[in-house]
CSV table of N, CA and C and ligand atoms in Angstrom, one decimal:
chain,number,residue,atom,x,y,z
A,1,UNK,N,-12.0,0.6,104.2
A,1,UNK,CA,-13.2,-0.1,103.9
A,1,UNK,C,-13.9,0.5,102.7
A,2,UNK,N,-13.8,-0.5,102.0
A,2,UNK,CA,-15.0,0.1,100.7
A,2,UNK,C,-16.4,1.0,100.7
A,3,UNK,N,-16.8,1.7,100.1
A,3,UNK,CA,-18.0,2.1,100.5
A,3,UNK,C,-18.3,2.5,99.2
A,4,UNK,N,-18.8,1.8,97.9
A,4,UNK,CA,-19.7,2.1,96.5
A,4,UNK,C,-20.7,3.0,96.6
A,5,UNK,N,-20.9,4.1,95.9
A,5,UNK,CA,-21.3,4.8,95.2
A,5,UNK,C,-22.3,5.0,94.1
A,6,UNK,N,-23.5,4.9,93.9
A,6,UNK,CA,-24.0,4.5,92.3
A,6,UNK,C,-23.9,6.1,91.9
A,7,UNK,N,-23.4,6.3,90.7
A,7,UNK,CA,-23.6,7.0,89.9
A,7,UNK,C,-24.4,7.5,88.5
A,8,UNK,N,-24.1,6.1,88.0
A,8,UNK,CA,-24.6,5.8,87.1
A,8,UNK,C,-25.3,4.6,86.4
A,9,UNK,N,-26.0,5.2,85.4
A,9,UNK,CA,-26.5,3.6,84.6
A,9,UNK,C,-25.8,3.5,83.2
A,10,UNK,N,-25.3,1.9,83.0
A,10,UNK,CA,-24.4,1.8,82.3
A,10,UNK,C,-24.7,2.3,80.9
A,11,UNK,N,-26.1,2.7,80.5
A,11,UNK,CA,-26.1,3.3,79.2
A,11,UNK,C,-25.7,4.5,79.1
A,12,UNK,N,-25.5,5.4,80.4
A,12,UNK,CA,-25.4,6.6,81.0
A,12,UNK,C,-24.2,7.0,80.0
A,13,UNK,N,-23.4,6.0,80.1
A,13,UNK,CA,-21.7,6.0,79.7
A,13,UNK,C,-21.6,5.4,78.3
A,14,UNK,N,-21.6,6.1,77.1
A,14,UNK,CA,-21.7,5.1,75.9
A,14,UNK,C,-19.9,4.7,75.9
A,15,UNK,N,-19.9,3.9,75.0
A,15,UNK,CA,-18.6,3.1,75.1
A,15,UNK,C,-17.6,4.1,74.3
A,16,UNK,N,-16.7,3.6,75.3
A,16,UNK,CA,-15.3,4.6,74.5
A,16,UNK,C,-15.8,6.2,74.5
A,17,UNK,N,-16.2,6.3,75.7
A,17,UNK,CA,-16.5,7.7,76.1
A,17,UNK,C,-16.3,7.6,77.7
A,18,UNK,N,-16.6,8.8,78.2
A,18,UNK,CA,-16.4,8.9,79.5
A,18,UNK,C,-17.1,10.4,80.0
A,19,UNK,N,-17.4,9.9,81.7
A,19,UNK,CA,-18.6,11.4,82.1
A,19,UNK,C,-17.9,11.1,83.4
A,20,UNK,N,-17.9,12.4,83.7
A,20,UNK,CA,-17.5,13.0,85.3
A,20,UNK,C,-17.8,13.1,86.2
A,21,UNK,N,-18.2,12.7,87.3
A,21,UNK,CA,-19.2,12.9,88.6
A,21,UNK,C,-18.6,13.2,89.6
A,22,UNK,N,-19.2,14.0,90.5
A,22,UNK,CA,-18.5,14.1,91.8
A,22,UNK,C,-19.3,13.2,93.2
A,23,UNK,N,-18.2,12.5,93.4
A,23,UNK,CA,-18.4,11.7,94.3
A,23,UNK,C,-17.6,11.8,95.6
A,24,UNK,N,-18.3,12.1,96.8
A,24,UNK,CA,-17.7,12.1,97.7
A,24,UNK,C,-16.3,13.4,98.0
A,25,UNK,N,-16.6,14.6,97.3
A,25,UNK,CA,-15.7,15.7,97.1
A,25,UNK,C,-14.5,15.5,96.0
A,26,UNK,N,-14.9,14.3,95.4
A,26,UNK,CA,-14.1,14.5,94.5
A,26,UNK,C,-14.6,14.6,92.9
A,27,UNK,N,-13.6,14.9,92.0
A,27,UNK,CA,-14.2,14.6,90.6
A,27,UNK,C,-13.9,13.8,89.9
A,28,UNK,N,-14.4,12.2,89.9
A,28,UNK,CA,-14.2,11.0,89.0
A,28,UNK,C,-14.5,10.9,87.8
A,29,UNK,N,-13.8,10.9,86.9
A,29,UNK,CA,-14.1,10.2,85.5
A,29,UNK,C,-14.2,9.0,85.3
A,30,UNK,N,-15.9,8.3,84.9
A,30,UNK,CA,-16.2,6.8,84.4
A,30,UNK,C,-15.8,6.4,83.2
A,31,UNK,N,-15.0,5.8,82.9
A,31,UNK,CA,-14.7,5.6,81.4
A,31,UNK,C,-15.9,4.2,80.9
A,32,UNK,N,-16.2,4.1,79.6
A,32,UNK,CA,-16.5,2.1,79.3
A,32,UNK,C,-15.8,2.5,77.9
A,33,UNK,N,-14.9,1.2,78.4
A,33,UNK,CA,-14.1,1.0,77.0
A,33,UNK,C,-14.5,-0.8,76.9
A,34,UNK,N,-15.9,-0.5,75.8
A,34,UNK,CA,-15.9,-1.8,75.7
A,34,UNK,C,-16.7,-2.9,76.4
A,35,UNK,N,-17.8,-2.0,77.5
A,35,UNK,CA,-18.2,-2.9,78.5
A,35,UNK,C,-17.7,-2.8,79.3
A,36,UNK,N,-16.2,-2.7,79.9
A,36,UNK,CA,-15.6,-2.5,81.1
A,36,UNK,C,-15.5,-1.3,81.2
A,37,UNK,N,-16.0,-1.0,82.5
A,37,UNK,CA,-15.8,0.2,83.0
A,37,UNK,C,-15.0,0.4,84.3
A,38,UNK,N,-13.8,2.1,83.9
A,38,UNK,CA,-13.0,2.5,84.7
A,38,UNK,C,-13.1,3.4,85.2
A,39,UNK,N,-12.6,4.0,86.7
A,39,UNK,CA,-12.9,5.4,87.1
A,39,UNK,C,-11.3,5.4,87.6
A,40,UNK,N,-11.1,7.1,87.0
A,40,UNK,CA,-9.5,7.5,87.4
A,40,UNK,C,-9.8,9.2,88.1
A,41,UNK,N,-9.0,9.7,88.6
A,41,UNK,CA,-8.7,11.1,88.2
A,41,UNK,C,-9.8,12.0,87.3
A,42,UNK,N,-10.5,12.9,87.5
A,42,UNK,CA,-11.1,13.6,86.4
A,42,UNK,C,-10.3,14.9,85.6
A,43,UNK,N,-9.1,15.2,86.6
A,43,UNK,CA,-8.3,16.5,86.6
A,43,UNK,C,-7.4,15.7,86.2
A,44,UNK,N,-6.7,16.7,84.9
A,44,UNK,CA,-5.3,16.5,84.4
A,44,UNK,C,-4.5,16.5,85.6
A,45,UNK,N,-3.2,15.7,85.5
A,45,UNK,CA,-2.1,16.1,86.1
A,45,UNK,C,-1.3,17.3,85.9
A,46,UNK,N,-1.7,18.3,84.9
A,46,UNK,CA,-0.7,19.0,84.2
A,46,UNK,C,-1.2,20.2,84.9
A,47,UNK,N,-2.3,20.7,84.4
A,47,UNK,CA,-3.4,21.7,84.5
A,47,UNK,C,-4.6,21.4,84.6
A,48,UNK,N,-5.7,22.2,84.5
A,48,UNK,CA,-7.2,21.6,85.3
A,48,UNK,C,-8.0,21.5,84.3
A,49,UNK,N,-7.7,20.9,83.3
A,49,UNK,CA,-8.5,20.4,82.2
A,49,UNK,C,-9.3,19.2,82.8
A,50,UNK,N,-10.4,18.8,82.1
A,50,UNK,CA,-11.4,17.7,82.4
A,50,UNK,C,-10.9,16.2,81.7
A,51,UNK,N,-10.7,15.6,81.8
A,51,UNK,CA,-10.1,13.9,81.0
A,51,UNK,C,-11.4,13.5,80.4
A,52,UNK,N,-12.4,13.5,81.3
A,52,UNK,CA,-13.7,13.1,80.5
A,52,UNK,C,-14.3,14.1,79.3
A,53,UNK,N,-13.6,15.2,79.2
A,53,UNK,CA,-14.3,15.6,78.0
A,53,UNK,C,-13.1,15.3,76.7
A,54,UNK,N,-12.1,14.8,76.9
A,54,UNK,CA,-10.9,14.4,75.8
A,54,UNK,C,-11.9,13.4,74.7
A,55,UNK,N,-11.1,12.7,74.2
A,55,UNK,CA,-11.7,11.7,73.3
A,55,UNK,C,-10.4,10.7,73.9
A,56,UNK,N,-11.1,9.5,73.6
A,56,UNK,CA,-10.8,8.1,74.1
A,56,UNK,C,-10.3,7.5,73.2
A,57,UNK,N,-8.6,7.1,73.2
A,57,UNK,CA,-7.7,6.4,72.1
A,57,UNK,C,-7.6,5.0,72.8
A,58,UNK,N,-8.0,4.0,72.0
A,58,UNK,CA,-8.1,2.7,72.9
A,58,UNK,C,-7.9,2.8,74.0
A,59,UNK,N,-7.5,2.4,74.8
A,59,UNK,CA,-7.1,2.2,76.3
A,59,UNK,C,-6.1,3.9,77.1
A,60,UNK,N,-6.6,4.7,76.3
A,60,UNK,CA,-6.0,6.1,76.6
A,60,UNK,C,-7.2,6.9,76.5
A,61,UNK,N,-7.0,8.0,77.6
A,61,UNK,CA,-7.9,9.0,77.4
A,61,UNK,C,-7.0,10.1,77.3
A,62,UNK,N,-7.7,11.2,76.3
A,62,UNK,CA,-6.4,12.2,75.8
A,62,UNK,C,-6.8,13.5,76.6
A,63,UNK,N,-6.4,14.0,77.5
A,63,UNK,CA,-6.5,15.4,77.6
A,63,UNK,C,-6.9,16.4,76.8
A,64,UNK,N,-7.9,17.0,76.6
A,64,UNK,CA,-8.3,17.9,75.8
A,64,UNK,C,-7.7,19.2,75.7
A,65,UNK,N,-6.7,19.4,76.7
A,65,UNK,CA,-6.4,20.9,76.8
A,65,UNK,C,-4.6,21.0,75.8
A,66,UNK,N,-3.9,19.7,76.2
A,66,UNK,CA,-2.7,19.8,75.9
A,66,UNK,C,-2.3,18.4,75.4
A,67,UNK,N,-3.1,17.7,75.3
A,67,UNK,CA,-3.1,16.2,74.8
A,67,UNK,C,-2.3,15.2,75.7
A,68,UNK,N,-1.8,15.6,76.8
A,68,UNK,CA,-1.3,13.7,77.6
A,68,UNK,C,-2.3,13.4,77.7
A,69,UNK,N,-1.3,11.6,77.1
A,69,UNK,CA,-2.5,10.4,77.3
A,69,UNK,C,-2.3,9.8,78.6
A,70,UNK,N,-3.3,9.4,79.4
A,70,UNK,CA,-3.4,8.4,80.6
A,70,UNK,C,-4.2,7.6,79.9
A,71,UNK,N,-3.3,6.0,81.1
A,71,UNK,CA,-3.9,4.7,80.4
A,71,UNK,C,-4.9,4.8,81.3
A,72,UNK,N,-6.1,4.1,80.9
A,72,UNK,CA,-7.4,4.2,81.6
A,72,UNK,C,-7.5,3.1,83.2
A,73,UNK,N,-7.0,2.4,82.1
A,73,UNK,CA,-7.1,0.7,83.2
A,73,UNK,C,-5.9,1.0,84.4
A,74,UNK,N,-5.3,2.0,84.3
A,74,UNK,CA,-3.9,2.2,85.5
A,74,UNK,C,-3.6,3.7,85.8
A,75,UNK,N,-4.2,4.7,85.0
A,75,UNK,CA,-3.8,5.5,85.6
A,75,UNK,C,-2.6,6.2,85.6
A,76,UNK,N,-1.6,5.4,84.6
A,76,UNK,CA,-0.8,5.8,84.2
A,76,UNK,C,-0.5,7.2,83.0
A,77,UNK,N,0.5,8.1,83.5
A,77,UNK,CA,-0.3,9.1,82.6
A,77,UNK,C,1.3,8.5,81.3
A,78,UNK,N,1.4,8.7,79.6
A,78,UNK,CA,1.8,8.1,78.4
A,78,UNK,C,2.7,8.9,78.1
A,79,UNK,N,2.0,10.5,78.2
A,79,UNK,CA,2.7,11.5,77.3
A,79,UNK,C,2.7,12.7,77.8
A,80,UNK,N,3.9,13.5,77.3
A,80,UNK,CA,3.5,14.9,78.3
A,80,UNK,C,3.2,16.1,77.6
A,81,UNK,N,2.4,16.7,77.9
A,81,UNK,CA,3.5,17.7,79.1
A,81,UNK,C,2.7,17.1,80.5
A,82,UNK,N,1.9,16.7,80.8
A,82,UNK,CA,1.8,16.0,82.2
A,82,UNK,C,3.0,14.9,82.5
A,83,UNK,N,3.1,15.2,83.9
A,83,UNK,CA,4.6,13.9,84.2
A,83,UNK,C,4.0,12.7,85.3
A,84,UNK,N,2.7,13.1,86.0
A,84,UNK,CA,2.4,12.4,87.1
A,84,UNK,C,0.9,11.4,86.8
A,85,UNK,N,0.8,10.7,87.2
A,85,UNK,CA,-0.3,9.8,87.3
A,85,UNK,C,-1.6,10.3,87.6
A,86,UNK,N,-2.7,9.8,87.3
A,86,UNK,CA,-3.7,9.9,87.7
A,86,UNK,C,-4.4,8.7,88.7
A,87,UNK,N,-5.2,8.8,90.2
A,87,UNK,CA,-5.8,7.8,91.0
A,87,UNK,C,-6.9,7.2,90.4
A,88,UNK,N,-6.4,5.8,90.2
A,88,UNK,CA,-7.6,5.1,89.8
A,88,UNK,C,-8.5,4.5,90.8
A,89,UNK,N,-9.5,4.3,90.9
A,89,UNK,CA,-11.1,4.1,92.0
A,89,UNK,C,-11.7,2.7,90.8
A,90,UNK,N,-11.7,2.3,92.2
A,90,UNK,CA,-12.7,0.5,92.1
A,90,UNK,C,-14.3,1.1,91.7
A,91,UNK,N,-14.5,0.5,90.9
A,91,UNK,CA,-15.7,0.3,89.9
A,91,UNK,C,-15.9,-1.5,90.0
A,92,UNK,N,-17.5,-1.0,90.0
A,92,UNK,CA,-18.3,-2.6,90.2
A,92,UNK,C,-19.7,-2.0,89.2
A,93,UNK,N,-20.3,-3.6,88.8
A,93,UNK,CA,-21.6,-2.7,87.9
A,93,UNK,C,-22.3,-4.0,88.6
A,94,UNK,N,-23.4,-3.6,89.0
A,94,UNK,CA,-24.7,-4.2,89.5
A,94,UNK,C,-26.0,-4.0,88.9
A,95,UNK,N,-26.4,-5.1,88.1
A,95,UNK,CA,-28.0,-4.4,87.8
A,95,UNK,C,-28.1,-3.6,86.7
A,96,UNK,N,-26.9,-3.5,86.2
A,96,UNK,CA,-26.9,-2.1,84.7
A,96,UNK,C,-26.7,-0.6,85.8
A,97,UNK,N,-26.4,-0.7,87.3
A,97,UNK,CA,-25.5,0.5,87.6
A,97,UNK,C,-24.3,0.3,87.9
A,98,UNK,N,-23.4,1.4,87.4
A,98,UNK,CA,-21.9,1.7,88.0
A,98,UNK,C,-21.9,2.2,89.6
A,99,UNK,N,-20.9,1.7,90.0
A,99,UNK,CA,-20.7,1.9,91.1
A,99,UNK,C,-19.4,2.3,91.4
A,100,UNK,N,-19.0,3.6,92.0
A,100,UNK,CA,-17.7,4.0,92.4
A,100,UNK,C,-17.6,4.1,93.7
A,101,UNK,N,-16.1,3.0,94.4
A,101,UNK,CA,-15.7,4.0,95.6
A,101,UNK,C,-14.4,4.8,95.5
A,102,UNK,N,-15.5,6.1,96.3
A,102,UNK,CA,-13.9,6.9,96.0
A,102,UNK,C,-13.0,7.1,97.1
A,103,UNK,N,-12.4,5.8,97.4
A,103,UNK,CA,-11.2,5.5,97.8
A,103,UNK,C,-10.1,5.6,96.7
A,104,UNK,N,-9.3,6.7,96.3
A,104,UNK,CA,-8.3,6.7,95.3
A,104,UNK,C,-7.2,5.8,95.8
A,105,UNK,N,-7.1,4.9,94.8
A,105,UNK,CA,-5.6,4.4,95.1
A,105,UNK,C,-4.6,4.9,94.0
A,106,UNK,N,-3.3,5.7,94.5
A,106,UNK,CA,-2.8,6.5,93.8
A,106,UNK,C,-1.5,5.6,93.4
A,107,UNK,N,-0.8,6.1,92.6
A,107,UNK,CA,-0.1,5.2,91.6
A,107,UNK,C,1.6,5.8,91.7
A,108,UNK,N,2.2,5.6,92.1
A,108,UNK,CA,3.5,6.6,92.0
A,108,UNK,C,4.0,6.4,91.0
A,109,UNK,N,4.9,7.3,91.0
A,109,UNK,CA,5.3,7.4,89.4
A,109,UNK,C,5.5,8.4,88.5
A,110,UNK,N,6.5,8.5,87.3
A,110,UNK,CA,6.2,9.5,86.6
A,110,UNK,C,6.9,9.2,85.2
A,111,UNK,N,6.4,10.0,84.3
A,111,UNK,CA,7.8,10.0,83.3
A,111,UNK,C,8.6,10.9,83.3
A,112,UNK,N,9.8,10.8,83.0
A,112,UNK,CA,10.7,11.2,82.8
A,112,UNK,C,11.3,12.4,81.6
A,113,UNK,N,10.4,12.3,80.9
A,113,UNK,CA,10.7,12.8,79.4
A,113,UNK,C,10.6,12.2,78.3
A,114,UNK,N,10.6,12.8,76.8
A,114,UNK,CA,10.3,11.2,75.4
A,114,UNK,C,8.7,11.9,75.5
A,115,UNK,N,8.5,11.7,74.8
A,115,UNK,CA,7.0,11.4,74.1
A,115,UNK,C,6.5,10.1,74.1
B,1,FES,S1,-4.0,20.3,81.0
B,1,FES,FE1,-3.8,18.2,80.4
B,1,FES,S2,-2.0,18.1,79.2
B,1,FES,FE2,-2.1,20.2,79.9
């Protein structure tokens, strides 16, 4: 069962950026790419770098420590040296707030190798 979260207020989050919060024992990253906003993973898959402090390539957020991209909207991680996915969490906006539940639904998966 769902259970939302307010975090934030959507100006909180300027677009094509992303901020971190901890919800519920975990650390979520809110992305807005564009008015839509996503929450995934805040922790690299690789090592314990932050995703929300990377910079945001269209529909990618880059790792600031070693550069994999994860796609925002899935959670899918692009490039490596990370190989595993990041959990993406249901986001709703009410009122000009974000709302996270952090129910992760995790994603299986990995790459294989390639850039
Ligand atoms: S810590 Fe993210 S790519 Fe290495």
């Amino acid at each position: 069962m769902s259970e939302f979260v307010a975090v934030a207020r959507v100006e909180d989050i300027p677009d094509r950026s992303g901020r971190a919060f901890d919800v519920a024992g975990r650390r979520i990253a809110v992305f807005n790419l564009s008015g839509r906003f996503y929450a995934i993973d805040d922790t690299c898959t690789h090592e314990e770098a932050s995703l929300s402090q990377g910079p945001v390539m269209g529909e990618m957020a880059v790792c600031p420590r070693h550069g994999s991209r994860f796609h925002i909207p899935t959670g899918q991680v692009r490039s490596l040296p990370a190989v595993h996915n990041v959990a993406t969490y249901a986001v709703k906006v009410e009122d000009g707030v974000v709302y996270v539940d952090p129910t992760p639904r995790v994603h299986a998966g990995r790459i294989h190798g390639g850039a």
